[in-house]
Amino acid sequence: MFRWLNKNEYDKDILSPSGHIKCHFRLKSGQLFYSVYKDDKIIIKPSRLGFLICGEEPLKDNFKLVRLQTKKHKEAVELMWGEDQVIDNTYNEVAFYLAETKSPNRIMTLRFRIFDNSVAFRYEIPPQPKFRRITIKDELTEFNLDLNTTAWKIPAYQPDRYEYNYEKATIYDLRHSVHTPLTLYTPNGFYLAIHEAALYNYGSMTLKLDDNHHLKSDITPLSDGTKAHVDLPFQTPWRLIMIADSAIELTTNRTMYALNDPPHRDFGWVETLKFIGIWWAMYVGEWTWAPGERHGATTEHAKEYIDAAVRLGIAGLLIEGWNEGWEGNWLENGINNKFTVATDDFDFEEVSHYARRHNIELVGHHETVGFIDNYERQLEVAYNYYAINNVHYIKTGYAGSMMLINGRREYHHSQLGVNHYQKTVELAAKKHICLDIHEPIKGTGIERTWPNLLSREGARGQEYEGGALSPSHACFLPYTRLLAGGMDYTSGILDLTNSVKRLATTLARQIAYFVTIYSGMQMAADRPFIYEERFPEVFKFIRDVPTSFAKTIPLAGEIGEYYVVARKDRNSADWYLGGVTSEEPRRIHINLDFLDSGVYQAEIYADSENAHYRDNPFGIKIEQKHVGCNDFLDLYMAPGGGFAIRLKRL
Ligand code: NOJ
Ligand code: CA
């Protein structure tokens, strides 16, 4: 439905379908504002909207409303893989068609979608006379919050990209930019996350307190100091505010996916994957990425690992360090990395034939070290090389604090970085290749449209174990980073007391991660002999746990303290439960009333009463019993511990 109007002042409430969430749009003296309420309690105070445009008047001050279009939408969306098979896409939409009352008389549309658990909006700028290609100097979007709101932040514009520990702060402390999703707790009792959806051809949004003490978007700049160069028509990513009454409820918010398009082509060939890798042996110093006496990626090791994958019942094998470019200081020398030239001791064709004969999917590896010019020159041939050798998965990497694009140092999360990552996703889709991107651009739900983007890293993962990960880190992730989608955390490292990399977790906790940290490409990250010789009983859970779920039900948790979740397998009637706790031990009472009727065999892997991540990390109790939907489970999580449970329908 639409109406023609001609208003310089205008107020409109947009209610969510249930009426609980309200977004108020206000046009006042030609300026644009929005505010957000839940049950009439304020969440976002009146906040400015608009842009600064290079070489042009700001696009923010002289608007009138010429037309209003409203729409109701109700849809159940099916996702190809992930944490939930069906997500809700039900919202009330209002599009405000705006025009400037003064020269240059530009037009712009603001589109709001109000969901029962979220508010989303985006700017749409159509092509218009003398306004076809523009350079955005700044996006002025505010999220004006009570300054005493609690925030869980990681810093933006830092050398390790998203790989930082979460810190608790208030809005008042956010003088330096922080990444999204930014998770918040308001003084009037709401849990929020500010994020974005469908990030294409634009800098990633970070957030920062401005001089007026308003939290404001700070779009990652390009090296020329601007935010983005765009051709019109252009639409920004959706600005997304997730709203919940509890921290645990926040983790069920799937609006980010609802705001992305369905796939535009057939992705029936995409399959999620569990894999082992020629990988952790490098981290613990047994092997090296570079060729030499202890080179990891040799033909012989690859075949041994393929044999091990077959014995372990794991479908994939990652091989890092197989190509030319790892010699010397690889972080500095990566400008010449070659993505189609194997080292002398690695016969790529032989290995790929061997993998195929044994029905093992190889996960190829491209470490770009951020040298994008070098990588893009080889992209097409490098992906072809893998495709013709039956490699359908690639892990990419962008180590290094900046990218080198067109000879200039750019942020990974700038418009040019975003466009590079997108190029790899689209080319990979064309070649029927799935990606697991390390040092990625954050997730904004584009894997709904591009399901071959199976996973990302994009947070501090287990490569930081051995000192830089505290037990609380993985208790922050479900409420923060994982709101942006799955993560390759490289779970399942069971050699906990290794002298080079000692982990700050218990044994049960390592397998809990396969449930608490979702990933469409899930790595069983330890070396095969650890699984086969030392922990075959614990490994059974790693083999059993699926990589795609029909339904996810978070059961209990608090940010940074603990998280307990149940997930139903997509391909069977089985359920998987996982729990993790911080340094604090915890007892959890789980009501199994979410189960369908019938009897389930519970296979429980829990910390023993005397387990402790520091003194007794291997303390584990594995037991089995029969349970049904009227039963309860009482579980103990030791300091730095957790549990994993398979509920096998009998
Ligand atoms: C960082 C990635 O996160 C890690 O998984 C990889 O092994 C190294 N870069 C080398 O590519
Ligand atoms: Ca990394």
CSV table of N, CA and C and ligand atoms in Angstrom, one decimal, residues 163 438-439 457 463, ligand 2:
chain,number,residue,atom,x,y,z
A,163,GLU,N,40.6,-10.9,16.1
A,163,GLU,CA,41.1,-11.9,17.0
A,163,GLU,C,41.5,-11.3,18.4
A,438,HIS,N,39.6,-17.8,6.8
A,438,HIS,CA,40.2,-17.3,8.0
A,438,HIS,C,40.6,-15.9,7.8
A,439,GLU,N,40.7,-15.1,8.9
A,439,GLU,CA,40.9,-13.7,8.9
A,439,GLU,C,39.9,-13.1,7.8
A,457,GLU,N,36.5,-17.9,10.2
A,457,GLU,CA,37.1,-17.8,11.5
A,457,GLU,C,36.6,-16.5,12.1
A,463,GLU,N,43.9,-21.4,17.9
A,463,GLU,CA,45.4,-21.2,17.6
A,463,GLU,C,46.0,-20.3,18.7
B,2,CA,CA,43.5,-16.7,12.5
